[in-house]
Coordinates of C-alpha atoms in Angstrom, one line a residue:
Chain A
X44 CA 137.3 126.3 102.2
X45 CA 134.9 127.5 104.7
X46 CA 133.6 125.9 107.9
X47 CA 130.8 127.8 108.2
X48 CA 128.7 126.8 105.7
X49 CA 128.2 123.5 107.6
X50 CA 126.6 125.2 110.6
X51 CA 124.0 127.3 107.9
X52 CA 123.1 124.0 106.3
X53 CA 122.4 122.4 109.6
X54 CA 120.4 125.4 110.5
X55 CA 118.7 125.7 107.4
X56 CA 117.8 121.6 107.0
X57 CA 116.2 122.0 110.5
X58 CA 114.1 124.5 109.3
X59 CA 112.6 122.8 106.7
X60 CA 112.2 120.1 109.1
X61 CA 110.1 122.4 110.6
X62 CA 108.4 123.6 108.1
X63 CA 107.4 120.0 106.6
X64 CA 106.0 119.5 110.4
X65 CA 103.9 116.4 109.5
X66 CA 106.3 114.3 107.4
X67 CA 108.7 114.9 109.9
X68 CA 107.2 113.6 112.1
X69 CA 106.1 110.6 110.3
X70 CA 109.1 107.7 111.6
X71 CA 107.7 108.6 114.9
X72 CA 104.0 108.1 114.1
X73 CA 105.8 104.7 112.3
X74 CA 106.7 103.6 115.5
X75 CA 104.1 104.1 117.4
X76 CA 101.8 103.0 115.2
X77 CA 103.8 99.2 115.3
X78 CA 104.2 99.5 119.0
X79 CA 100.5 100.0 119.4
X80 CA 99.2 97.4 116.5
X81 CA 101.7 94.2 116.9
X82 CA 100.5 94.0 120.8
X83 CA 96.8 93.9 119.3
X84 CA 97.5 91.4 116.8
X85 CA 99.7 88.8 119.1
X86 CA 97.7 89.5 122.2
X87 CA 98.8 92.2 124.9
X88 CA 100.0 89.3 127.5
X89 CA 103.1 90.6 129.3
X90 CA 105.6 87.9 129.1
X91 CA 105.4 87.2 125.4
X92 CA 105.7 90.9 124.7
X93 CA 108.7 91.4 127.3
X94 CA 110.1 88.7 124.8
X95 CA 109.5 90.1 121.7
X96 CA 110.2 94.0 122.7
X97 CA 113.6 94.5 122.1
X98 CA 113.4 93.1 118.4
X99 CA 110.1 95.1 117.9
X100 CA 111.3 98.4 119.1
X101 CA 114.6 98.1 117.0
X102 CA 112.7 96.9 113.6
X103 CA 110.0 99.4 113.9
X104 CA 113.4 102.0 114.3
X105 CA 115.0 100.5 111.5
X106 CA 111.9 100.8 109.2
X107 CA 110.9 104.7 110.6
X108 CA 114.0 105.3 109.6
X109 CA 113.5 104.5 105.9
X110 CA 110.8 106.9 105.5
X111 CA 112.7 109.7 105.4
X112 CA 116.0 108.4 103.0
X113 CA 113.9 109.6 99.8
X114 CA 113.7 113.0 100.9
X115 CA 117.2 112.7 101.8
X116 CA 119.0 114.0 98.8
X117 CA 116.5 113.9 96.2
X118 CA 114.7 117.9 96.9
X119 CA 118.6 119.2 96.4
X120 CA 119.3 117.1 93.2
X121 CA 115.9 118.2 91.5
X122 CA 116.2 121.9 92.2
X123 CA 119.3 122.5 92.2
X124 CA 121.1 123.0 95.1
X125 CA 122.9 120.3 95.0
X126 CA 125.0 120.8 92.6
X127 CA 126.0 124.1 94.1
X128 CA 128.2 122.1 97.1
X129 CA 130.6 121.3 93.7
X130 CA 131.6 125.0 93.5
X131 CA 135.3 124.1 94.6
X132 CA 134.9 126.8 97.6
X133 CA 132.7 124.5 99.7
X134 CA 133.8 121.1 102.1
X135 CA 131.8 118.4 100.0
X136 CA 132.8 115.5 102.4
X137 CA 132.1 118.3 105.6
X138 CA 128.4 118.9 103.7
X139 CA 127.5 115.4 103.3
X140 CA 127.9 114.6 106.9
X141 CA 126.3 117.4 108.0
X142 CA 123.3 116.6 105.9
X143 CA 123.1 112.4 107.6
X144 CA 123.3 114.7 111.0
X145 CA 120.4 116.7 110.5
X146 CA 118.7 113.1 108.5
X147 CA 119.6 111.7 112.4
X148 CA 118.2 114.4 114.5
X149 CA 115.2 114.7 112.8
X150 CA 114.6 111.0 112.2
X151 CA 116.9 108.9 114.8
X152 CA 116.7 111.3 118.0
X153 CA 113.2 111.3 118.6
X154 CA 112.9 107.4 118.4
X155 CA 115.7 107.7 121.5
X156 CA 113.4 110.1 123.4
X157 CA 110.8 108.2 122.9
X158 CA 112.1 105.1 123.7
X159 CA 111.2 104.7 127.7
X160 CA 107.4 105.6 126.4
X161 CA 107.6 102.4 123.8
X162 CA 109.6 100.3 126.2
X163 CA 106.9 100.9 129.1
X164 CA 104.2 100.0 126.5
X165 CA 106.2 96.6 126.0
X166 CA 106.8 95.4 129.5
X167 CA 110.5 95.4 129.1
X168 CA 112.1 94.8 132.1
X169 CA 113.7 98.1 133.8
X170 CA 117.5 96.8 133.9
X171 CA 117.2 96.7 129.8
X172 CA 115.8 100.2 129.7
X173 CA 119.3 102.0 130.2
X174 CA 120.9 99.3 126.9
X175 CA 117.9 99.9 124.9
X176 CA 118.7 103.7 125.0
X177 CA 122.2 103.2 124.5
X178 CA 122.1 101.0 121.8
X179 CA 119.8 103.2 120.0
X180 CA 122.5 105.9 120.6
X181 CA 124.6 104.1 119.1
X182 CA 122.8 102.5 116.3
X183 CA 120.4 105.0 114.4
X184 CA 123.4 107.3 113.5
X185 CA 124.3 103.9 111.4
X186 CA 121.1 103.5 110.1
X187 CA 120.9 107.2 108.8
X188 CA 124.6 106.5 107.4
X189 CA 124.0 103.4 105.2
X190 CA 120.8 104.8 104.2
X191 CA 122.3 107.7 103.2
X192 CA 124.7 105.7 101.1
X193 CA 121.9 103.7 99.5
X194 CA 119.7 106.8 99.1
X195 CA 122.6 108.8 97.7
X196 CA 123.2 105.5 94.9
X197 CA 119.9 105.8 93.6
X198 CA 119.6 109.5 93.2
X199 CA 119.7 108.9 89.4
X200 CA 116.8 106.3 89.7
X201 CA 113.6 107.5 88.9
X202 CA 111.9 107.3 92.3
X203 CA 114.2 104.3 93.5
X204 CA 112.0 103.5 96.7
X205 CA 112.6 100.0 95.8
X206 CA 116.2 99.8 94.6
X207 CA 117.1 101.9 98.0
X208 CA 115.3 99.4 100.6
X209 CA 117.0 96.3 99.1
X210 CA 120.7 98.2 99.4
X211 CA 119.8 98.7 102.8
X212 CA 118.3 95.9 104.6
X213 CA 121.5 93.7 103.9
X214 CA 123.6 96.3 105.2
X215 CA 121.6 96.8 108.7
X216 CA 121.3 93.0 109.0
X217 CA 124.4 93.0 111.6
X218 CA 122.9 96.3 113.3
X219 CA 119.4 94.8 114.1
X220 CA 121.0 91.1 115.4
X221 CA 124.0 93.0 117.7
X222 CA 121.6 95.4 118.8
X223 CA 118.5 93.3 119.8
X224 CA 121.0 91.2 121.4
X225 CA 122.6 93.8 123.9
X226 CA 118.7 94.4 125.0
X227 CA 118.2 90.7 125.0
X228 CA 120.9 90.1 127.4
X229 CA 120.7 92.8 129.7
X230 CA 116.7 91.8 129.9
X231 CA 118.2 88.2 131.0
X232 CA 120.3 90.0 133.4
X233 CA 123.6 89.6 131.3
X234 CA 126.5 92.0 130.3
X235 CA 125.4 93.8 126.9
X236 CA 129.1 94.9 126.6
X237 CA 130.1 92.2 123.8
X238 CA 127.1 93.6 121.5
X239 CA 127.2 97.0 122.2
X240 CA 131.2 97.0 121.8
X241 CA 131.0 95.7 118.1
X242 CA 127.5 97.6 117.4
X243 CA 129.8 100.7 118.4
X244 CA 132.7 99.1 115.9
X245 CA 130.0 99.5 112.9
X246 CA 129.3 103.0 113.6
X247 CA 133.1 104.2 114.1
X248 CA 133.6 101.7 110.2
X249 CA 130.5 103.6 108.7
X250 CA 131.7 107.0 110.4
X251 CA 134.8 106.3 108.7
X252 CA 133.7 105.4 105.2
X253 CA 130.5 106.1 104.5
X254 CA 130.8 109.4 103.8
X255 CA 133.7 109.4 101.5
X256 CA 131.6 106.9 99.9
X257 CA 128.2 109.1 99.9
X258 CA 130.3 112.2 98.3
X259 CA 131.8 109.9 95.1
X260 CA 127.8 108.2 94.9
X261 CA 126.8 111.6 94.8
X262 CA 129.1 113.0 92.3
X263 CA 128.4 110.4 90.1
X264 CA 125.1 111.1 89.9
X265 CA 125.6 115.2 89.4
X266 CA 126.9 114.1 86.2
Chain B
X76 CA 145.0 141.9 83.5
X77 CA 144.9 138.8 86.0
X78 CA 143.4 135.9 84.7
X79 CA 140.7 134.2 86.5
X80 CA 139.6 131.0 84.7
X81 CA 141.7 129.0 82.1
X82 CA 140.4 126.3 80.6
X83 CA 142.8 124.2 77.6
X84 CA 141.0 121.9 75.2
X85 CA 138.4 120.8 77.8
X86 CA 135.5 118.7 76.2
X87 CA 133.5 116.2 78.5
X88 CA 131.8 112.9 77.3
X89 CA 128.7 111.4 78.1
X90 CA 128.2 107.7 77.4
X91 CA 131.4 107.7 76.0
X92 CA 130.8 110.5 73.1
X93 CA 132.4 114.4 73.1
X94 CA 129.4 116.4 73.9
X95 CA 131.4 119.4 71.9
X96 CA 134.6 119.8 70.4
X97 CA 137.4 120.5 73.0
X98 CA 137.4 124.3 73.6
X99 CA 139.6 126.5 74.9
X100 CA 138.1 129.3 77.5
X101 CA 140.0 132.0 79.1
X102 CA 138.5 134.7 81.9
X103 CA 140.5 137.8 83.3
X104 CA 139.5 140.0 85.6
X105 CA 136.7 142.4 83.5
X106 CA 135.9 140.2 81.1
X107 CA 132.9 138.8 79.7
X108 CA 132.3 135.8 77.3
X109 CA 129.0 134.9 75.6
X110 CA 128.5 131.5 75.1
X111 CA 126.6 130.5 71.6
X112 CA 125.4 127.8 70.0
X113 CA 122.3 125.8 68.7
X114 CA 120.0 124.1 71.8
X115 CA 122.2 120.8 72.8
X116 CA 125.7 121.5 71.7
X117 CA 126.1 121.8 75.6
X118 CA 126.5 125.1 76.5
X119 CA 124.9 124.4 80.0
X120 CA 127.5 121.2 79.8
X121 CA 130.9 123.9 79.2
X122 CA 129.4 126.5 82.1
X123 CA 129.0 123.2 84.3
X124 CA 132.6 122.0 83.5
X125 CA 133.9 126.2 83.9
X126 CA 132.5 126.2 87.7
X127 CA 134.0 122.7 88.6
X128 CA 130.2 120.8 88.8
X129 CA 131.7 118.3 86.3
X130 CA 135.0 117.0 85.5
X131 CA 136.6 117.7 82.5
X132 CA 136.7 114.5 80.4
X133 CA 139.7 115.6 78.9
X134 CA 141.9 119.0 79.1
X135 CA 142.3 121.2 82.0
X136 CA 140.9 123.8 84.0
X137 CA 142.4 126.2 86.7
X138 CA 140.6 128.7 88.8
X139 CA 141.8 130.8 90.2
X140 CA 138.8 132.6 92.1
X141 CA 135.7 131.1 93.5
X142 CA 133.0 130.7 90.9
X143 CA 129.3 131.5 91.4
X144 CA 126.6 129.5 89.1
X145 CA 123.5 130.6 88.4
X146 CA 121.6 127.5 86.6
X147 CA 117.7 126.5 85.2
X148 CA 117.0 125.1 88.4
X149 CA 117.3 128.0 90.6
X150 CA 119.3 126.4 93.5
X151 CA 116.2 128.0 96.0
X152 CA 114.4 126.1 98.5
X153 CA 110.8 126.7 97.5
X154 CA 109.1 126.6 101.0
X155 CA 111.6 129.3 102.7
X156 CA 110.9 132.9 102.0
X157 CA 113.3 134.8 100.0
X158 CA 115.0 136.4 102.7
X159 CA 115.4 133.2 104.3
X160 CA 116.8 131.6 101.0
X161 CA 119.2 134.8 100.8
X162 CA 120.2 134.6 104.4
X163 CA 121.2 131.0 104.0
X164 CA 123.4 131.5 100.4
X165 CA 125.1 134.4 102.2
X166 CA 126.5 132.1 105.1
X167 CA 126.5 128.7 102.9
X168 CA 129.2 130.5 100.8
X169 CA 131.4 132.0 102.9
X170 CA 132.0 135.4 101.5
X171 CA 129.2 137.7 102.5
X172 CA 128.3 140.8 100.6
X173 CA 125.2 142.9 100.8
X174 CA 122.6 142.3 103.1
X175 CA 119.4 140.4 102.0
X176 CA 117.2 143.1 101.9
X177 CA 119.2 145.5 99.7
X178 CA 119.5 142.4 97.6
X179 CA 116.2 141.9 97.0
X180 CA 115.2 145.7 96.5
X181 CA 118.6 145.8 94.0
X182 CA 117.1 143.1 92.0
X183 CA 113.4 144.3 92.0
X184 CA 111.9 142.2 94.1
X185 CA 111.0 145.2 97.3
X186 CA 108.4 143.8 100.3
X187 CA 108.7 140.2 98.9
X188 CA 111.5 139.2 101.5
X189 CA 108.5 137.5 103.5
X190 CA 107.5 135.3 100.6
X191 CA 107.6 132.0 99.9
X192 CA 109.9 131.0 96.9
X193 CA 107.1 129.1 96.1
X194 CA 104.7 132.1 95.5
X195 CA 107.1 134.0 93.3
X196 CA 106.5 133.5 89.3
X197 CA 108.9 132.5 87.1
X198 CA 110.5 136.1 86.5
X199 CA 110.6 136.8 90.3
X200 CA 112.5 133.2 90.9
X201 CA 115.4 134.5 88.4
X202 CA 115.5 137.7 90.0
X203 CA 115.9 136.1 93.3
X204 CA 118.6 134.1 91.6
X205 CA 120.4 137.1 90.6
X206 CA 120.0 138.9 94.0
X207 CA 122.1 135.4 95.3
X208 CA 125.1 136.5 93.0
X209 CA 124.9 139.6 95.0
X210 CA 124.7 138.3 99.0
X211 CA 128.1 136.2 98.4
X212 CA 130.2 137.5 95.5
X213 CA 132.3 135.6 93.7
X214 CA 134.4 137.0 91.1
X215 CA 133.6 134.1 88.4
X216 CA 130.1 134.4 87.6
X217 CA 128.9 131.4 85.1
X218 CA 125.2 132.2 83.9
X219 CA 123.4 129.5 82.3
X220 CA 121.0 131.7 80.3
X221 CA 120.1 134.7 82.9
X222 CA 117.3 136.5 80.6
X223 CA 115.0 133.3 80.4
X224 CA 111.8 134.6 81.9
X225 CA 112.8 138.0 82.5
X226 CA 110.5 141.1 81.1
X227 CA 112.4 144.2 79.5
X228 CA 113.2 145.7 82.9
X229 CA 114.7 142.3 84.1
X230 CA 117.1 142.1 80.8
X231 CA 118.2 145.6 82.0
X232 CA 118.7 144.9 85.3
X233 CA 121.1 141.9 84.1
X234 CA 123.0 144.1 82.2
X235 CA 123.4 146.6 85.4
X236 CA 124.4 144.3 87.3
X237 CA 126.8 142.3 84.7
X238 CA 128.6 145.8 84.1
X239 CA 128.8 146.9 87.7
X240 CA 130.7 143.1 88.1
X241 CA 132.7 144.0 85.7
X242 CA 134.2 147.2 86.6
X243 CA 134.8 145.9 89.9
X244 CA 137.0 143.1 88.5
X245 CA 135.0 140.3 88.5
X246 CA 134.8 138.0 84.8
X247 CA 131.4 136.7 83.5
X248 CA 130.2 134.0 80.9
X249 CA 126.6 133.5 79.9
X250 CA 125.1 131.4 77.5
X251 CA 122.3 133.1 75.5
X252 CA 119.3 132.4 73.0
X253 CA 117.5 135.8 73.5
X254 CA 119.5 139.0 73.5
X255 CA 123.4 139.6 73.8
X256 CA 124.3 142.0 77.0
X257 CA 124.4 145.4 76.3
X258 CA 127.9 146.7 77.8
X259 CA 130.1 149.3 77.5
X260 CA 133.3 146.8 76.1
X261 CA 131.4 144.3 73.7
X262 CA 131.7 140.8 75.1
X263 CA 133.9 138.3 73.7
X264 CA 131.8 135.4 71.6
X265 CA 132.4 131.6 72.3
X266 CA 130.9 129.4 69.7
X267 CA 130.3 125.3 71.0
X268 CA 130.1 123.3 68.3
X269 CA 128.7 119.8 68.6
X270 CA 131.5 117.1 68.6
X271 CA 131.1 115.0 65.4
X272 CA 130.2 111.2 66.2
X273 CA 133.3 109.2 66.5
X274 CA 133.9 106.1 64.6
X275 CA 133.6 103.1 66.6
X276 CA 137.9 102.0 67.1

């Protein structure tokens, strides 16, 4: 088995990233286009959106990050490169990961960059700026793991847009409550430590399983 | 003679039913098997099962080289240009041969390496699939019918490069409808037959 095929997928996953430019970049135009509209519809007054910020920054994340899950898999499966990772010569557990990494940097890392621009737009209070980041550090790599679960389930679906958001909104449920609540807290000028200690207990159980889980959903769909 | 593929009474099932009837399939080193048969008795289902893409319902299979498999979907990622797509099999695989650009002029396909795989017809897509057998060789090629699409020239070329595998001790099988490779030992023939329908226990 060879290592080194996970560094030229990377490589070559970013540059298709690339090369789609636009619908790359779409979760972050997502975002931003919730950040900028729910103020506009709920009225811009400070207080109520220093409230409501952590929770709107985190579903907006959470939803940006369903845009990409169809492209996930689905280009490999229909032309055929997927099945090419079954060869016997290749780390099919080693390939999968690599594949929810790229999935993250292109979709989970720019919602952390842009995160001081989105919470400055909110009025979230400065203490909860540093938790914010953190918990989106932790957090999007386990929304880009379940959804690559649910996007890898419903490869043989025809289109399974559907099918995949139901599989996933149960599953990032706890992420989205744990989460919020770390901002919440350190907003109110309490320890986040409790929330981000069991938001960082989901990602090391989905870092665990869900790829071993990913690579059987996927097999069964090869076939 | 080393053997490279042995396969014992494999047979897979889908929905429960033999797609064929359990086969046996043996590969050494300079040796090439035609698979033949009518359209669904799963010949694409056996070279599938030979490179380890399924699992074998029932039977076994040892390999005991890495396999290559060239299929109808052409394992190319249609917005990268061919070198691009060549460069990437060549690392992906692990065993690097000839460079991308003697691939492509090898298979034909000279001053298209800035292309999109997107641009190239039909033809130029299989010979692009052909010069990715070449950038990371693997003794066990399994061809799932390599002269669809191809003009004369392109048939020939397969055959080149089939023979040229050969003598340097890799094994081939190819499924075929149009015409049988032309080489200088005559390949062995494989027939799939469909499974009959089993009675209901």
């Amino acid at each position: 088995m060879s290592l080194r095929a996970l560094p030229a997928l990377l490589l070559r996953d970013l540059r298709l990233a690339v090369r789609h430019g636009g619908e790359s970049l779409m979760p972050l135009f997502f975002l931003f286009a919730v950040l900028i509209l729910v103020p506009l519809g709920v009225g811009p007054g400070p207080n109520l959106l220093a409230t409501i910020a952590p929770g709107m920054i985190w579903v907006a994340a959470l939803l940006a990050s369903l845009l990409a899950l169809e492209n996930l898999f689905r280009p490999d499966f229909e032309d055929g490169t997927l099945e090419q990772w079954w060869l016997g010569h290749l780390p099919v557990t080693g390939l999968v990961m690599t594949r929810l990494l790229s999935h993250w940097l292109i979709t989970g890392l720019p919602v952390i960059l842009f995160a001081p621009l989105a919470a400055q737009m909110l009025y979230l209070p400065d203490q909860a700026l540093g938790v914010l980041m953190l918990s989106l550090l932790i957090g999007t790599p386990i929304l880009s793991l379940i959804g690559g679960l649910a996007a890898a389930l419903t490869l043989g679906t025809n289109r399974g847009s559907v099918l995949l958001s139901i599989l996933v909104f149960p599953l990032v449920v706890p992420v989205l409550i744990f989460a919020t609540g770390a901002v919440a807290a350190a907003a109110d000028g309490f320890s986040p430590r409790a929330h981000l200690g069991l938001l960082a207990a989901l990602l090391v159980l989905a870092l665990t399983l869900v790829p071993l889980a990913v690579t059987a959903a996927l097999r069964l769909n090869i076939e | 003679m080393s053997l490279l593929l042995e396969a014992r009474d494999v047979t897979f099932r889908r929905q429960g039913d033999r797609v064929f009837k359990p086969l046996d399939v043996e590969l050494a080193a300079g040796n090439a098997v035609v698979v033949l048969g009518p359209n669904g008795c799963g010949k694409t289902t056996l070279l599938r099962l030979l490179a380890g893409i399924l699992q074998p319902a029932e039977g076994a299979i040892s390999r005991h080289a890495a396999t290559a498999f060239l299929g109808h979907a052409s394992a190319l990622k249609a917005e990268l240009t061919c070198r691009e797509n060549l460069e990437f099999l060549r690392a992906f695989h692990g065993t690097p041969g000839i460079s991308a650009s003697r691939a492509l002029s090898r298979t034909g396909l000279t001053g298209l390496g800035l292309r999109p795989a997107r641009a190239l017809s039909a033809g130029q897509k299989r010979r692009l699939g052909l010069a990715s057998l070449l950038v990371s060789p693997r003794p066990i090629w399994l061809l799932d019918e390599p002269y669809a699409s191809l003009d004369d020239a392109g048939g020939e070329l397969v055959d080149e490069l089939l023979a040229e595998h050969l003598a340097e001790g890799g094994a081939v099988a190819l499924s075929t409808h149009q015409r049988k490779p032309k080489l200088a030992s005559p390949a062995g023939e494989l027939w799939v037959q469909r499974a009959p329908l089993e009675e209901p226990a």
